[in-house]
Structures are given as C-alpha cells and as structure tokens.
Amino acid sequence: MMNKAAVAGVIVLYNPEENVKKNILSISEQVDKLYIVDNSENKNDVLVSRIKELENIEYIFFNENVGIGKALNVAAHRAIDDKFDYLITLDQDSYPPEKMVEKLLEVSRQIPEVGVVSPVHANKFNTQKVDEINWTEKFDVMSSGNLLNLKVFEKVGGFNEDFFIDFVDIEYYLKLHLQNYKIIQVNNCILLHEEGNIIKRKLFLKDVYPYNHNPVRFYYKTRNRLYLKRKYKHLFPEYFKGKESKVYRRTVIKMLLYEKNKFSKIGYIIKGYLDFKKGIFGSYKQN
C-alpha cells in the first residue's frame, strides 16, 4: 500500500474555470496535502471558498502571476518543510485518474536514482503513444502529473524562475541528467491533459495538432530555448540537434499554417530572440 503521508501535490492556477474543482477533488483524494498556488492577478472568491472547504488544502495567492517556476518552487519548499518525500505537480487542466499517485509511487520505489516519474499524457484526440511494457525511461516528458523526488529536487536546485513559463520543465530534466537521475514514464497510467486549445488539421495527408497558444507564449518559447541551447548544447548535442529543434520547428510551422494571430506570434518570436540577446529574462514586459 502507498504511504499517502509521503506525497503532497501542487496545482498551479491561472484564471481557472469553475470545472477545475473536479481536478482538485480528484488529486486531493490521492495525496495527504495539496498546495494550490494561484497565479491569477485577481482572486476568484467563489472558487476559493469552495477550495477551502477541503481539509487538506493550503491555498497560496501572490496577487500577481509569478510564473510557473516560482510557483512550483514555493510548493516544493513548503512540502519539504512539511516533511514530505514526494510532490506531484499538476496543471489546472489535467484530470488525474483514480490511483494515479499510487501507480507512480510504486514504480518510483522500484527503480534507483529516479528524479521524476510521469504518467502518459493523453489529449482529446488520443495522440499519445504507449509502450506495452510497464515503464519506459525517457529523456523528457510533459510536466503535468510528474512525481518529483524532493531529495533530488534539493540536490539539483529546483526550477529556473527566470524562465517564467516554457522550458521550465526541460531545464529541470537537463539538470537531472547531469547528475545521472532517471526520468520514468509509467505506461499503464494515463493523464488526460489539454494543452492550449489543441485542434486537428491535415498536412500532406498526415494529422497534425496545432496548440493555438496565446501569442506571448512564442516569446517565452523562443527566448528560453535559446538560453538552454547556449547553456546545455555542448552537454546534450544529440538532444538539441534532434528532438528539441524538431519540436520547436514543427510548432512554428503549424502556427504559420493553421493558427490565428500569425503576425502577432511572429512578432513575439522576434522579441524573444532580441531579449535573449540582451539577457532579459523573467516576465515579458511590454516595451
């Protein structure tokens, strides 16, 4: 049996919809304590009052958007102070299935030197690919649903708050690899996760899935990936020449072909490049 007292959870909110409560309820039943970090500029008093009805909730509100890196770091340090061994991270639009935490923890206990254990991420189009074996070692995974070993978190130094959003998780994984910690995907554990406003389109008879992210996300994606390439490319040349470049290139191509606000997004790509060259990080500031 899983020792629930060893595991805390965190959900990071940003202007959440009312249906986020079902996601909160599902994960709160699987952990001993749930930290809810609200990055909204304005507090939703009705939602907060409902959240606070749950006994194992600690609600944290900054009155501003401090970014995903700081939100996760704050929750992780609270969990460490509260003597937890693990922290599971969730986005507000991820629905954790029953016994998800138990499955992740079971695998984590079987494998030495594990930094992160992750579920398989599914979307409404079921584009995920699942291996038949119980678990697979990965180079990187999506961040929602990750079970973090908090002792490892302390050793590698937590999340980069200067990124604000995008590539916060990837940089953490690179730090894990540098210290020889593993990233494991549990293949019989499926997390329903809706990233962006994903749609389905055809490209040369092949299905493609544009995310339709907010235009400013292209600023963060561009700026932060360039920083990562400069800092880590010589350490992980195959990753940056292969998957990382391929994913970014596809993201931009799908945006140009299928998404709205193309010129705005191109503008943010340029701004991200320029701010990288200037050494400007943190939250995007309108010039």
Coordinates of N, CA and C in Angstrom, one line a residue, residues 10-199:
V10 N 0.7 19.6 -5.9 CA 0.5 21.0 -6.2 C -0.3 21.2 -7.5
I11 N -1.2 22.1 -7.5 CA -1.9 22.5 -8.7 C -1.6 24.0 -8.9
V12 N -1.1 24.4 -10.0 CA -0.9 25.9 -10.3 C -2.1 26.4 -11.1
L13 N -2.8 27.4 -10.6 CA -3.9 28.0 -11.2 C -3.6 29.3 -11.9
Y14 N -4.3 29.6 -13.0 CA -4.2 30.9 -13.6 C -5.6 31.2 -14.3
N15 N -6.3 32.1 -13.7 CA -7.7 32.4 -14.1 C -8.5 31.1 -14.5
P16 N -8.6 30.2 -13.5 CA -9.3 28.9 -13.8 C -10.8 29.0 -14.0
E17 N -11.2 28.0 -14.8 CA -12.7 27.9 -15.0 C -13.3 27.1 -13.8
E18 N -14.6 27.2 -13.6 CA -15.2 26.6 -12.5 C -15.0 25.1 -12.4
N19 N -14.9 24.4 -13.6 CA -14.7 23.0 -13.6 C -13.4 22.5 -13.1
V20 N -12.5 23.4 -12.7 CA -11.2 23.0 -12.2 C -11.4 22.2 -10.9
K21 N -12.5 22.4 -10.2 CA -12.7 21.8 -8.9 C -12.7 20.3 -9.0
K22 N -13.2 19.7 -10.1 CA -13.2 18.3 -10.2 C -11.8 17.7 -10.3
N23 N -10.9 18.5 -10.9 CA -9.5 18.1 -10.9 C -8.8 18.2 -9.5
I24 N -9.2 19.3 -8.8 CA -8.7 19.4 -7.5 C -9.2 18.3 -6.6
L25 N -10.5 18.0 -6.7 CA -11.0 16.9 -5.8 C -10.3 15.6 -6.1
S26 N -10.1 15.3 -7.4 CA -9.5 14.0 -7.7 C -8.1 13.8 -7.1
I27 N -7.3 14.9 -7.2 CA -5.9 14.7 -6.7 C -5.9 14.9 -5.2
S28 N -6.8 15.7 -4.6 CA -6.8 15.9 -3.2 C -7.1 14.6 -2.5
E29 N -7.8 13.7 -3.1 CA -8.1 12.4 -2.5 C -7.0 11.4 -2.6
Q30 N -5.9 11.7 -3.4 CA -4.8 10.8 -3.6 C -3.5 11.3 -2.8
V31 N -3.6 12.4 -2.2 CA -2.4 12.9 -1.5 C -2.8 13.3 -0.1
D32 N -1.8 13.5 0.8 CA -2.1 13.9 2.1 C -2.3 15.4 2.2
K33 N -1.6 16.1 1.4 CA -1.8 17.6 1.4 C -1.7 18.1 0.0
L34 N -2.5 19.1 -0.3 CA -2.5 19.7 -1.7 C -2.2 21.2 -1.6
Y35 N -1.2 21.6 -2.2 CA -0.9 23.1 -2.3 C -1.5 23.6 -3.6
I36 N -2.3 24.6 -3.4 CA -2.9 25.3 -4.6 C -2.2 26.7 -4.7
V37 N -1.4 26.8 -5.8 CA -0.7 28.1 -6.0 C -1.5 28.8 -7.1
D38 N -2.1 30.0 -6.7 CA -2.9 30.7 -7.6 C -2.1 31.9 -8.2
N39 N -1.8 31.8 -9.5 CA -1.1 32.8 -10.2 C -2.0 33.9 -10.9
S40 N -3.2 33.8 -10.6 CA -4.2 34.8 -11.1 C -3.9 36.2 -10.5
E41 N -4.1 37.2 -11.4 CA -4.0 38.6 -10.8 C -5.1 38.9 -9.9
N42 N -6.3 38.3 -10.1 CA -7.5 38.6 -9.3 C -8.0 37.3 -8.7
K43 N -8.3 37.3 -7.5 CA -8.8 36.1 -6.8 C -10.3 35.8 -7.1
N44 N -10.6 34.6 -7.4 CA -11.9 34.1 -7.7 C -12.5 33.7 -6.3
D45 N -13.2 34.6 -5.6 CA -13.6 34.3 -4.2 C -14.6 33.1 -4.1
V46 N -15.4 32.9 -5.1 CA -16.4 31.8 -5.1 C -15.6 30.5 -5.2
L47 N -14.7 30.4 -6.1 CA -13.9 29.2 -6.3 C -13.0 29.0 -5.0
V48 N -12.4 30.0 -4.5 CA -11.5 29.9 -3.3 C -12.3 29.4 -2.1
S49 N -13.5 29.9 -1.9 CA -14.3 29.4 -0.8 C -14.6 27.9 -0.9
R50 N -14.9 27.5 -2.1 CA -15.1 26.0 -2.3 C -13.9 25.2 -2.1
I51 N -12.8 25.7 -2.6 CA -11.5 25.0 -2.4 C -11.2 24.8 -0.9
K52 N -11.4 25.9 -0.2 CA -11.0 25.9 1.3 C -12.0 25.0 2.1
E53 N -13.0 24.5 1.5 CA -13.9 23.6 2.2 C -13.2 22.2 2.4
L54 N -12.2 21.9 1.5 CA -11.4 20.7 1.6 C -10.4 20.8 2.7
E55 N -10.3 19.7 3.5 CA -9.5 19.8 4.7 C -8.0 19.8 4.5
N56 N -7.5 19.2 3.4 CA -6.1 19.0 3.2 C -5.5 20.0 2.2
I57 N -6.1 21.2 2.1 CA -5.7 22.2 1.1 C -5.0 23.3 1.8
E58 N -3.9 23.8 1.2 CA -3.2 25.0 1.5 C -3.2 25.9 0.3
Y59 N -3.9 27.0 0.4 CA -4.1 27.9 -0.7 C -3.1 29.1 -0.7
I60 N -2.4 29.3 -1.8 CA -1.3 30.3 -1.8 C -1.6 31.3 -2.9
F61 N -1.8 32.6 -2.6 CA -2.1 33.6 -3.6 C -1.1 34.7 -3.5
F62 N -0.5 35.1 -4.7 CA 0.5 36.1 -4.7 C 0.0 37.5 -5.2
N63 N -1.3 37.5 -5.6 CA -1.8 38.8 -6.1 C -1.2 39.2 -7.5
E64 N -0.4 38.3 -8.1 CA 0.2 38.5 -9.4 C 0.6 37.2 -9.9
N65 N 0.9 37.2 -11.2 CA 1.4 36.0 -11.9 C 3.0 35.9 -11.7
V66 N 3.4 35.0 -10.8 CA 4.9 34.9 -10.5 C 5.6 33.9 -11.5
G67 N 4.8 33.3 -12.3 CA 5.4 32.3 -13.2 C 5.4 30.9 -12.7
I68 N 5.5 29.9 -13.6 CA 5.4 28.5 -13.2 C 6.6 28.0 -12.4
G69 N 7.8 28.5 -12.7 CA 9.0 28.1 -11.9 C 8.9 28.5 -10.5
K70 N 8.5 29.7 -10.2 CA 8.4 30.1 -8.8 C 7.3 29.4 -8.1
A71 N 6.1 29.3 -8.8 CA 5.0 28.6 -8.2 C 5.4 27.2 -7.7
L72 N 6.1 26.4 -8.6 CA 6.5 25.1 -8.3 C 7.5 25.1 -7.2
N73 N 8.4 26.0 -7.2 CA 9.5 26.1 -6.2 C 8.9 26.3 -4.8
V74 N 7.9 27.3 -4.7 CA 7.3 27.6 -3.5 C 6.6 26.4 -2.9
A75 N 5.8 25.6 -3.8 CA 5.1 24.4 -3.3 C 6.1 23.4 -2.9
A76 N 7.2 23.2 -3.6 CA 8.2 22.2 -3.3 C 8.8 22.5 -1.9
H77 N 9.2 23.7 -1.7 CA 9.8 24.0 -0.4 C 8.8 23.9 0.8
R78 N 7.5 24.3 0.5 CA 6.5 24.0 1.6 C 6.4 22.5 1.9
A79 N 6.4 21.7 0.8 CA 6.3 20.3 1.0 C 7.5 19.7 1.8
I80 N 8.7 20.2 1.5 CA 9.9 19.8 2.2 C 9.8 20.2 3.7
D81 N 9.4 21.4 3.9 CA 9.2 21.9 5.3 C 8.2 21.1 6.0
D82 N 7.2 20.6 5.3 CA 6.2 19.8 5.9 C 6.5 18.3 6.0
K83 N 7.8 18.0 5.6 CA 8.3 16.6 5.8 C 7.8 15.6 4.7
F84 N 7.4 16.1 3.6 CA 7.0 15.1 2.5 C 8.2 14.7 1.7
D85 N 8.1 13.5 1.2 CA 9.2 12.9 0.4 C 9.0 13.2 -1.1
Y86 N 7.8 13.3 -1.6 CA 7.4 13.5 -3.0 C 6.4 14.6 -3.1
L87 N 6.5 15.2 -4.3 CA 5.5 16.2 -4.7 C 5.0 15.9 -6.1
I88 N 3.7 15.8 -6.3 CA 3.2 15.6 -7.7 C 2.7 16.9 -8.2
T89 N 3.1 17.3 -9.4 CA 2.7 18.6 -10.0 C 1.6 18.4 -11.0
L90 N 0.7 19.3 -11.0 CA -0.5 19.3 -11.9 C -0.8 20.6 -12.5
D91 N -1.2 20.7 -13.8 CA -1.8 21.9 -14.3 C -3.3 21.9 -14.0
Q92 N -3.9 23.0 -14.1 CA -5.3 23.1 -13.8 C -6.2 22.4 -14.8
D93 N -5.7 22.1 -16.0 CA -6.5 21.5 -17.0 C -6.1 20.0 -17.1
S94 N -5.6 19.4 -16.1 CA -5.2 18.0 -16.1 C -6.1 17.2 -15.1
Y95 N -6.7 16.1 -15.6 CA -7.6 15.4 -14.8 C -6.9 14.1 -14.4
P96 N -6.5 13.9 -13.1 CA -5.8 12.7 -12.6 C -6.7 11.6 -12.4
P97 N -6.5 10.4 -13.0 CA -7.3 9.3 -12.8 C -7.2 8.7 -11.4
E98 N -8.1 7.8 -11.1 CA -8.0 7.2 -9.8 C -6.7 6.3 -9.6
K99 N -6.1 6.4 -8.5 CA -4.9 5.7 -8.1 C -3.7 6.1 -9.0
M100 N -3.7 7.2 -9.6 CA -2.6 7.7 -10.4 C -1.3 7.8 -9.5
V101 N -1.5 8.5 -8.4 CA -0.3 8.7 -7.5 C 0.2 7.4 -7.0
E102 N -0.7 6.5 -6.7 CA -0.2 5.2 -6.2 C 0.6 4.4 -7.2
K103 N 0.2 4.5 -8.5 CA 0.9 3.8 -9.5 C 2.3 4.5 -9.8
L104 N 2.3 5.8 -9.7 CA 3.6 6.5 -9.9 C 4.6 6.2 -8.8
L105 N 4.1 6.2 -7.6 CA 4.9 6.0 -6.4 C 5.4 4.5 -6.4
E106 N 4.6 3.6 -6.8 CA 5.0 2.2 -6.8 C 6.2 2.0 -7.7
V107 N 6.2 2.6 -8.9 CA 7.3 2.5 -9.9 C 8.5 3.2 -9.3
S108 N 8.3 4.4 -8.8 CA 9.4 5.2 -8.2 C 10.2 4.4 -7.2
R109 N 9.5 3.6 -6.4 CA 10.2 2.8 -5.3 C 10.9 1.6 -5.9
Q110 N 10.6 1.2 -7.1 CA 11.2 0.0 -7.7 C 12.6 0.3 -8.4
I111 N 12.8 1.6 -8.7 CA 13.9 2.0 -9.6 C 14.8 2.9 -8.8
P112 N 16.1 2.6 -8.8 CA 17.0 3.5 -8.1 C 17.3 4.8 -8.9
E113 N 17.7 5.8 -8.2 CA 18.2 7.1 -8.8 C 17.1 7.7 -9.8
V114 N 15.9 7.7 -9.3 CA 14.8 8.3 -10.1 C 14.6 9.8 -9.6
G115 N 14.5 10.7 -10.5 CA 14.2 12.1 -10.2 C 12.8 12.4 -10.4
V116 N 12.2 11.9 -11.5 CA 10.8 12.2 -11.9 C 10.2 10.9 -12.4
V117 N 8.9 10.7 -12.0 CA 8.1 9.6 -12.6 C 6.8 10.3 -13.1
S118 N 6.5 10.0 -14.4 CA 5.4 10.7 -15.1 C 4.4 9.7 -15.6
P119 N 3.1 10.1 -15.8 CA 2.2 9.3 -16.5 C 2.3 9.5 -18.0
V120 N 1.5 8.8 -18.8 CA 1.4 9.0 -20.2 C 0.3 10.2 -20.3
H121 N 0.6 11.1 -21.2 CA -0.3 12.3 -21.3 C -1.2 12.1 -22.5
A122 N -2.5 12.1 -22.3 CA -3.5 12.0 -23.4 C -4.2 13.3 -23.6
N123 N -4.6 13.5 -24.8 CA -5.5 14.6 -25.1 C -6.8 14.1 -25.7
K124 N -7.7 15.0 -26.1 CA -9.0 14.6 -26.6 C -8.9 13.9 -28.0
F125 N -7.7 14.0 -28.6 CA -7.6 13.3 -29.9 C -6.8 12.0 -29.7
N126 N -6.4 11.6 -28.5 CA -5.7 10.4 -28.2 C -4.5 10.2 -29.1
T127 N -3.6 11.2 -29.1 CA -2.4 11.1 -30.0 C -1.3 10.5 -29.3
Q128 N -1.4 10.1 -28.0 CA -0.3 9.5 -27.2 C 0.1 8.1 -27.8
K129 N 1.4 7.8 -27.6 CA 1.9 6.5 -28.0 C 2.3 5.8 -26.7
V130 N 1.9 4.6 -26.5 CA 2.1 3.9 -25.2 C 2.8 2.6 -25.5
D131 N 4.0 2.4 -24.8 CA 4.7 1.1 -24.9 C 3.9 0.0 -24.1
E132 N 4.1 -1.2 -24.5 CA 3.4 -2.3 -23.8 C 4.1 -2.6 -22.5
I133 N 5.3 -2.3 -22.3 CA 6.0 -2.6 -21.0 C 5.5 -1.7 -20.0
N134 N 5.7 -2.0 -18.7 CA 5.1 -1.3 -17.6 C 5.7 0.1 -17.5
W135 N 6.9 0.3 -17.7 CA 7.5 1.7 -17.7 C 8.6 1.8 -18.7
T136 N 8.9 3.1 -19.0 CA 9.9 3.4 -20.0 C 10.8 4.5 -19.5
E137 N 12.1 4.4 -19.7 CA 13.0 5.5 -19.3 C 12.9 6.6 -20.5
K138 N 12.7 7.8 -20.1 CA 12.6 8.9 -21.1 C 13.7 10.0 -20.9
F139 N 13.9 10.7 -22.0 CA 14.8 11.9 -21.8 C 14.1 13.1 -21.3
D140 N 12.8 13.3 -21.7 CA 12.0 14.3 -21.2 C 10.5 13.9 -21.3
V141 N 9.7 14.6 -20.5 CA 8.2 14.3 -20.5 C 7.5 15.6 -20.3
M142 N 6.2 15.6 -20.5 CA 5.4 16.8 -20.2 C 5.4 16.9 -18.7
S143 N 5.2 18.1 -18.2 CA 5.4 18.4 -16.8 C 4.2 18.0 -15.9
S144 N 3.0 18.1 -16.4 CA 1.8 17.8 -15.5 C 1.7 16.4 -15.1
G145 N 1.5 16.1 -13.9 CA 1.4 14.7 -13.4 C 2.7 14.2 -13.0
N146 N 3.8 15.0 -12.9 CA 5.1 14.5 -12.6 C 5.2 14.3 -11.0
L147 N 5.7 13.1 -10.7 CA 6.0 12.8 -9.3 C 7.5 13.2 -9.0
L148 N 7.7 14.2 -8.3 CA 9.1 14.7 -8.0 C 9.6 14.1 -6.7
N149 N 10.8 13.5 -6.8 CA 11.5 13.1 -5.6 C 12.1 14.4 -5.0
L150 N 11.7 14.8 -3.8 CA 12.1 16.1 -3.2 C 13.5 16.1 -2.7
K151 N 14.1 15.0 -2.4 CA 15.5 14.9 -2.0 C 16.3 15.3 -3.3
V152 N 15.9 14.7 -4.4 CA 16.6 15.0 -5.7 C 16.4 16.5 -6.0
F153 N 15.2 17.0 -5.8 CA 14.9 18.4 -6.1 C 15.9 19.3 -5.4
E154 N 16.1 19.0 -4.1 CA 17.0 19.8 -3.3 C 18.5 19.7 -3.9
K155 N 18.8 18.5 -4.3 CA 20.2 18.3 -4.9 C 20.5 19.1 -6.2
V156 N 19.5 19.1 -7.1 CA 19.7 19.7 -8.4 C 19.4 21.2 -8.4
G157 N 18.6 21.6 -7.4 CA 18.5 23.1 -7.3 C 17.1 23.6 -7.7
G158 N 16.1 22.8 -7.9 CA 14.8 23.3 -8.2 C 14.6 23.9 -9.6
F159 N 13.6 24.6 -9.8 CA 13.2 25.1 -11.2 C 13.7 26.6 -11.4
N160 N 14.0 26.9 -12.7 CA 14.5 28.2 -13.0 C 13.4 29.2 -13.1
E161 N 13.4 30.1 -12.1 CA 12.3 31.1 -12.0 C 12.4 32.2 -13.1
D162 N 13.6 32.4 -13.7 CA 13.8 33.4 -14.7 C 13.1 33.1 -16.0
F163 N 12.8 31.8 -16.2 CA 12.1 31.5 -17.5 C 10.6 31.9 -17.4
F164 N 10.0 32.0 -16.3 CA 8.6 32.4 -16.1 C 7.7 31.2 -16.5
I165 N 7.7 30.9 -17.8 CA 6.9 29.8 -18.3 C 7.7 29.3 -19.6
D166 N 7.4 28.0 -19.9 CA 8.0 27.3 -21.1 C 9.5 27.0 -20.9
F167 N 9.8 25.7 -21.1 CA 11.1 25.1 -20.9 C 11.6 25.1 -19.4
V168 N 10.7 25.5 -18.5 CA 11.0 25.4 -17.1 C 11.2 23.9 -16.7
D169 N 10.3 23.0 -17.3 CA 10.5 21.6 -17.0 C 11.7 21.0 -17.7
I170 N 11.9 21.4 -19.0 CA 13.1 20.9 -19.7 C 14.4 21.2 -19.0
E171 N 14.5 22.4 -18.5 CA 15.8 22.7 -17.9 C 16.0 21.9 -16.6
Y172 N 14.9 21.6 -15.9 CA 15.0 20.7 -14.7 C 15.4 19.3 -15.1
Y173 N 14.9 18.8 -16.2 CA 15.3 17.5 -16.7 C 16.7 17.4 -17.1
L174 N 17.2 18.5 -17.7 CA 18.6 18.5 -18.1 C 19.5 18.5 -16.8
K175 N 19.1 19.2 -15.8 CA 19.9 19.1 -14.5 C 19.8 17.7 -13.9
L176 N 18.7 17.1 -14.0 CA 18.6 15.7 -13.5 C 19.6 14.8 -14.3
H177 N 19.6 14.9 -15.6 CA 20.5 14.1 -16.4 C 22.0 14.3 -16.1
L178 N 22.3 15.6 -15.8 CA 23.7 15.9 -15.4 C 24.2 15.2 -14.2
Q179 N 23.2 14.9 -13.3 CA 23.6 14.2 -12.0 C 23.1 12.8 -12.1
N180 N 22.8 12.2 -13.3 CA 22.6 10.8 -13.5 C 21.3 10.3 -12.8
Y181 N 20.3 11.2 -12.8 CA 19.0 10.8 -12.3 C 18.1 10.4 -13.5
K182 N 17.2 9.5 -13.3 CA 16.3 8.9 -14.3 C 15.0 9.7 -14.4
I183 N 14.4 9.7 -15.6 CA 13.0 10.2 -15.8 C 12.3 9.0 -16.3
I184 N 11.2 8.6 -15.6 CA 10.5 7.4 -15.9 C 9.0 7.7 -16.3
Q185 N 8.6 7.1 -17.4 CA 7.2 7.2 -17.8 C 6.5 5.8 -17.4
V186 N 5.4 5.9 -16.7 CA 4.6 4.7 -16.3 C 3.5 4.6 -17.4
N187 N 3.6 3.5 -18.1 CA 2.8 3.3 -19.3 C 1.3 2.9 -19.1
N188 N 1.0 2.4 -17.9 CA -0.4 2.0 -17.6 C -1.1 3.1 -16.8
C189 N -0.5 4.3 -16.8 CA -1.1 5.4 -16.1 C -1.3 6.5 -17.1
I190 N -2.6 6.9 -17.3 CA -2.9 7.8 -18.4 C -3.5 9.1 -17.7
L191 N -2.9 10.2 -18.0 CA -3.4 11.5 -17.5 C -4.0 12.3 -18.7
L192 N -5.3 12.7 -18.5 CA -5.9 13.5 -19.5 C -5.5 14.9 -19.4
H193 N -4.8 15.5 -20.4 CA -4.2 16.8 -20.3 C -4.5 17.6 -21.5
E194 N -5.1 18.7 -21.4 CA -5.4 19.6 -22.5 C -4.5 20.8 -22.6
E195 N -3.5 20.7 -23.5 CA -2.5 21.8 -23.6 C -3.0 22.8 -24.7
G196 N -3.1 24.0 -24.2 CA -3.5 25.0 -25.2 C -5.0 24.8 -25.6
N197 N -5.3 25.2 -26.8 CA -6.6 24.9 -27.5 C -6.3 24.1 -28.7
I198 N -5.9 22.8 -28.4 CA -5.5 22.0 -29.5 C -6.6 21.7 -30.5
I199 N -6.2 21.7 -31.8 CA -7.1 21.3 -32.9 C -6.5 20.3 -33.8

